[in-house]
PDB file of C-alpha atoms in Angstrom:
ATOM      1  CA  MET A   1     138.928  55.581 145.862  1.00  0.00           C
ATOM      2  CA  ALA A   2     142.512  55.297 144.670  1.00  0.00           C
ATOM      3  CA  LEU A   3     145.639  54.347 146.591  1.00  0.00           C
ATOM      4  CA  THR A   4     149.180  54.936 145.397  1.00  0.00           C
ATOM      5  CA  ALA A   5     152.342  53.490 146.940  1.00  0.00           C
ATOM      6  CA  GLN A   6     155.905  54.657 146.455  1.00  0.00           C
ATOM      7  CA  ALA A   7     159.208  53.550 147.936  1.00  0.00           C
ATOM      8  CA  VAL A   8     162.529  55.343 148.000  1.00  0.00           C
ATOM      9  CA  GLY A   9     164.709  53.997 145.198  1.00  0.00           C
ATOM     10  CA  ASP A  10     161.838  52.339 143.326  1.00  0.00           C
ATOM     11  CA  THR A  11     162.330  53.233 139.673  1.00  0.00           C
ATOM     12  CA  GLY A  12     160.422  50.421 138.075  1.00  0.00           C
ATOM     13  CA  SER A  13     156.960  49.147 137.616  1.00  0.00           C
ATOM     14  CA  SER A  14     153.760  50.964 136.959  1.00  0.00           C
ATOM     15  CA  ASP A  15     151.723  48.806 139.351  1.00  0.00           C
ATOM     16  CA  LYS A  16     151.824  51.289 142.230  1.00  0.00           C
ATOM     17  CA  ARG A  17     148.222  52.425 141.969  1.00  0.00           C
ATOM     18  CA  VAL A  18     145.071  50.586 142.972  1.00  0.00           C
ATOM     19  CA  GLU A  19     141.548  51.865 142.357  1.00  0.00           C
ATOM     20  CA  HIS A  20     138.358  50.589 143.935  1.00  0.00           C
ATOM     21  CA  LYS A  21     134.894  51.888 143.157  1.00  0.00           C
ATOM     22  CA  PHE A  22     132.085  51.830 145.700  1.00  0.00           C
ATOM     23  CA  GLN A  23     128.468  51.969 144.706  1.00  0.00           C
ATOM     24  CA  THR A  24     126.269  53.494 147.366  1.00  0.00           C
ATOM     25  CA  TYR A  25     122.594  54.195 147.399  1.00  0.00           C
ATOM     26  CA  ALA A  26     120.399  56.615 149.303  1.00  0.00           C
ATOM     27  CA  ALA A  27     116.795  55.986 150.210  1.00  0.00           C
ATOM     28  CA  ASP A  28     114.605  58.417 152.133  1.00  0.00           C
ATOM     29  CA  LEU A  29     111.818  56.688 154.033  1.00  0.00           C
ATOM     30  CA  VAL A  30     108.924  58.770 155.289  1.00  0.00           C
ATOM     31  CA  LEU A  31     106.428  57.268 157.746  1.00  0.00           C
ATOM     32  CA  VAL A  32     103.206  59.170 158.418  1.00  0.00           C
ATOM     33  CA  GLY A  33     100.651  57.748 160.829  1.00  0.00           C
ATOM     34  CA  GLN A  34      97.054  58.475 161.687  1.00  0.00           C
ATOM     35  CA  GLY A  35      95.518  57.514 165.007  1.00  0.00           C
ATOM     36  CA  PRO A  36      92.729  58.569 167.327  1.00  0.00           C
ATOM     37  CA  THR A  37      92.399  62.323 167.686  1.00  0.00           C
ATOM     38  CA  GLU A  38      89.415  62.284 170.035  1.00  0.00           C
ATOM     39  CA  ARG A  39      88.649  60.427 173.246  1.00  0.00           C
ATOM     40  CA  MET A  40      87.883  56.763 172.547  1.00  0.00           C
ATOM     41  CA  PRO A  41      85.305  54.949 174.705  1.00  0.00           C
ATOM     42  CA  SER A  42      86.296  51.605 176.202  1.00  0.00           C
ATOM     43  CA  GLY A  43      85.733  48.924 173.583  1.00  0.00           C
ATOM     44  CA  GLY A  44      85.844  51.556 170.852  1.00  0.00           C
ATOM     45  CA  SER A  45      87.367  50.846 167.479  1.00  0.00           C
ATOM     46  CA  PHE A  46      89.859  52.797 165.489  1.00  0.00           C
ATOM     47  CA  ALA A  47      92.022  52.006 162.488  1.00  0.00           C
ATOM     48  CA  TYR A  48      95.630  53.116 162.725  1.00  0.00           C
ATOM     49  CA  VAL A  49      96.894  53.979 159.256  1.00  0.00           C
ATOM     50  CA  LEU A  50     100.614  53.813 158.462  1.00  0.00           C
ATOM     51  CA  ASP A  51     101.665  55.534 155.242  1.00  0.00           C
ATOM     52  CA  LEU A  52     105.220  54.510 154.335  1.00  0.00           C
ATOM     53  CA  SER A  53     106.896  56.004 151.273  1.00  0.00           C
ATOM     54  CA  ASN A  54     110.352  56.352 149.775  1.00  0.00           C
ATOM     55  CA  ALA A  55     111.308  59.821 148.552  1.00  0.00           C
ATOM     56  CA  GLY A  56     114.422  58.295 146.941  1.00  0.00           C
ATOM     57  CA  PRO A  57     116.497  58.891 144.986  1.00  0.00           C
ATOM     58  CA  ASP A  58     117.216  55.135 145.088  1.00  0.00           C
ATOM     59  CA  PRO A  59     115.084  52.131 146.006  1.00  0.00           C
ATOM     60  CA  ALA A  60     114.867  51.292 149.726  1.00  0.00           C
ATOM     61  CA  ARG A  61     115.896  47.677 150.204  1.00  0.00           C
ATOM     62  CA  LYS A  62     115.194  45.349 153.107  1.00  0.00           C
ATOM     63  CA  VAL A  63     112.916  47.843 154.841  1.00  0.00           C
ATOM     64  CA  ARG A  64     111.626  46.785 158.255  1.00  0.00           C
ATOM     65  CA  LEU A  65     108.330  48.259 159.468  1.00  0.00           C
ATOM     66  CA  GLU A  66     107.505  47.567 163.106  1.00  0.00           C
ATOM     67  CA  SER A  67     104.263  48.455 164.828  1.00  0.00           C
ATOM     68  CA  LEU A  68     103.516  47.881 168.472  1.00  0.00           C
ATOM     69  CA  LEU A  69     100.526  48.620 170.649  1.00  0.00           C
ATOM     70  CA  LEU A  70     101.599  48.681 174.291  1.00  0.00           C
ATOM     71  CA  ALA A  71      98.933  47.530 176.750  1.00  0.00           C
ATOM     72  CA  ALA A  72      98.495  45.966 180.158  1.00  0.00           C
ATOM     73  CA  ALA A  73      97.238  42.371 180.168  1.00  0.00           C
ATOM     74  CA  ASP A  74      93.709  43.459 181.150  1.00  0.00           C
ATOM     75  CA  ARG A  75      93.574  45.992 178.299  1.00  0.00           C
ATOM     76  CA  MET A  76      94.859  43.920 175.405  1.00  0.00           C
ATOM     77  CA  PRO A  77      93.496  45.218 172.114  1.00  0.00           C
ATOM     78  CA  VAL A  78      91.842  43.071 169.487  1.00  0.00           C
ATOM     79  CA  LEU A  79      93.364  43.510 166.048  1.00  0.00           C
ATOM     80  CA  GLY A  80      91.119  43.006 163.035  1.00  0.00           C
ATOM     81  CA  ALA A  81      92.353  42.052 159.561  1.00  0.00           C
ATOM     82  CA  LYS A  82      95.198  44.306 158.414  1.00  0.00           C
ATOM     83  CA  THR A  83      95.071  45.626 154.877  1.00  0.00           C
ATOM     84  CA  CYS A  84      97.687  47.071 152.549  1.00  0.00           C
ATOM     85  CA  VAL A  85      97.466  49.226 149.433  1.00  0.00           C
ATOM     86  CA  ALA A  86     100.592  49.666 147.304  1.00  0.00           C
ATOM     87  CA  SER A  87     101.374  52.288 144.676  1.00  0.00           C
ATOM     88  CA  GLY A  88     104.340  53.659 142.749  1.00  0.00           C
ATOM     89  CA  GLY A  89     105.805  50.213 142.057  1.00  0.00           C
ATOM     90  CA  ALA A  90     105.797  49.061 145.701  1.00  0.00           C
ATOM     91  CA  VAL A  91     104.438  45.602 146.539  1.00  0.00           C
ATOM     92  CA  CYS A  92     102.451  44.736 149.672  1.00  0.00           C
ATOM     93  CA  PRO A  93     103.877  41.912 151.768  1.00  0.00           C
ATOM     94  CA  ALA A  94     102.169  38.544 151.377  1.00  0.00           C
ATOM     95  CA  ASP A  95     101.892  38.156 155.166  1.00  0.00           C
ATOM     96  CA  LEU A  96     100.567  41.136 157.112  1.00  0.00           C
ATOM     97  CA  GLN A  97     100.044  39.291 160.408  1.00  0.00           C
ATOM     98  CA  SER A  98     103.427  39.935 162.011  1.00  0.00           C
ATOM     99  CA  SER A  99     104.025  43.081 164.068  1.00  0.00           C
ATOM    100  CA  ALA A 100     107.312  43.453 162.155  1.00  0.00           C
ATOM    101  CA  LEU A 101     107.103  43.437 158.363  1.00  0.00           C
ATOM    102  CA  THR A 102     110.571  42.705 157.003  1.00  0.00           C
ATOM    103  CA  ASP A 103     112.347  42.706 153.659  1.00  0.00           C
ATOM    104  CA  LEU A 104     109.965  45.268 152.180  1.00  0.00           C
ATOM    105  CA  GLN A 105     111.162  46.792 148.896  1.00  0.00           C
ATOM    106  CA  LEU A 106     110.174  50.380 148.141  1.00  0.00           C
ATOM    107  CA  PRO A 107     111.258  51.896 144.842  1.00  0.00           C
ATOM    108  CA  SER A 108     111.785  55.636 144.715  1.00  0.00           C
ATOM    109  CA  GLY A 109     108.266  57.083 144.692  1.00  0.00           C
ATOM    110  CA  GLY A 110     106.847  53.800 146.046  1.00  0.00           C
ATOM    111  CA  ARG A 111     104.265  53.821 148.792  1.00  0.00           C
ATOM    112  CA  LEU A 112     102.557  51.353 151.147  1.00  0.00           C
ATOM    113  CA  VAL A 113      99.459  52.290 153.132  1.00  0.00           C
ATOM    114  CA  ILE A 114      98.805  49.739 155.861  1.00  0.00           C
ATOM    115  CA  THR A 115      95.626  49.834 157.939  1.00  0.00           C
ATOM    116  CA  LEU A 116      95.490  48.206 161.377  1.00  0.00           C
ATOM    117  CA  PRO A 117      91.914  48.123 162.745  1.00  0.00           C
ATOM    118  CA  TYR A 118      91.929  47.813 166.545  1.00  0.00           C
ATOM    119  CA  GLN A 119      89.258  47.514 169.192  1.00  0.00           C
ATOM    120  CA  PHE A 120      90.700  48.584 172.529  1.00  0.00           C
ATOM    121  CA  ALA A 121      90.458  50.330 175.858  1.00  0.00           C
ATOM    122  CA  PRO A 122      91.732  53.904 176.216  1.00  0.00           C
ATOM    123  CA  GLY A 123      95.225  54.678 177.472  1.00  0.00           C
ATOM    124  CA  LEU A 124      97.236  52.599 175.019  1.00  0.00           C
ATOM    125  CA  ASN A 125     100.432  53.699 173.307  1.00  0.00           C
ATOM    126  CA  PHE A 126     100.869  52.822 169.638  1.00  0.00           C
ATOM    127  CA  ASN A 127     104.353  53.044 168.124  1.00  0.00           C
ATOM    128  CA  ALA A 128     105.540  52.405 164.581  1.00  0.00           C
ATOM    129  CA  THR A 129     109.060  52.632 163.172  1.00  0.00           C
ATOM    130  CA  ALA A 130     110.508  52.086 159.694  1.00  0.00           C
ATOM    131  CA  LEU A 131     114.179  51.174 159.182  1.00  0.00           C
ATOM    132  CA  ALA A 132     116.268  50.832 156.030  1.00  0.00           C
ATOM    133  CA  LYS A 133     119.954  50.918 155.209  1.00  0.00           C
ATOM    134  CA  GLY A 134     120.932  53.933 153.147  1.00  0.00           C
ATOM    135  CA  ASP A 135     118.389  56.263 154.764  1.00  0.00           C
ATOM    136  CA  PRO A 136     120.378  59.339 155.836  1.00  0.00           C
ATOM    137  CA  SER A 137     117.880  60.481 158.479  1.00  0.00           C
ATOM    138  CA  ALA A 138     115.589  58.519 160.775  1.00  0.00           C
ATOM    139  CA  LEU A 139     113.869  61.673 162.008  1.00  0.00           C
ATOM    140  CA  ASN A 140     110.812  61.078 159.788  1.00  0.00           C
ATOM    141  CA  ASN A 141     110.655  57.290 160.244  1.00  0.00           C
ATOM    142  CA  ALA A 142     108.579  57.006 163.442  1.00  0.00           C
ATOM    143  CA  TYR A 143     105.001  57.542 164.584  1.00  0.00           C
ATOM    144  CA  THR A 144     103.560  57.479 168.115  1.00  0.00           C
ATOM    145  CA  SER A 145      99.938  57.871 169.198  1.00  0.00           C
ATOM    146  CA  ILE A 146      98.282  57.666 172.605  1.00  0.00           C
ATOM    147  CA  ALA A 147      94.641  56.626 172.694  1.00  0.00           C
ATOM    148  CA  ARG A 148      92.977  58.594 175.498  1.00  0.00           C
TER     149      ARG A 148
END
């Protein structure tokens, strides 16, 4: 961006122009989820799988991945040990226990596959959302599943 200033009667100096360069980046997060597709019996188990990738062209910085299983107090699910598999230069977070994984770094082409094994009663809503600055569209950054 360049700005130029002029004043009537100014015949002098050459310092009338200022330039400033901005460096922007664009990440493109894609979140694909897998959940129950058939009726789950009470006490049944199912692993939700969240596949988060960055289609680039630049690295996605400070990505926040939130997952939430909504349930009434008498239907609270039991979450087993979460797992993560990274590829394409991505790195799994050291702590998977939080429902919000923050400050994730995903290079262009990087991918995280996070598995959340639950044991639960039917009728629960599972939501997951990924957020990152520089992502031009959030339309492909969410996943919702209803266990019947």
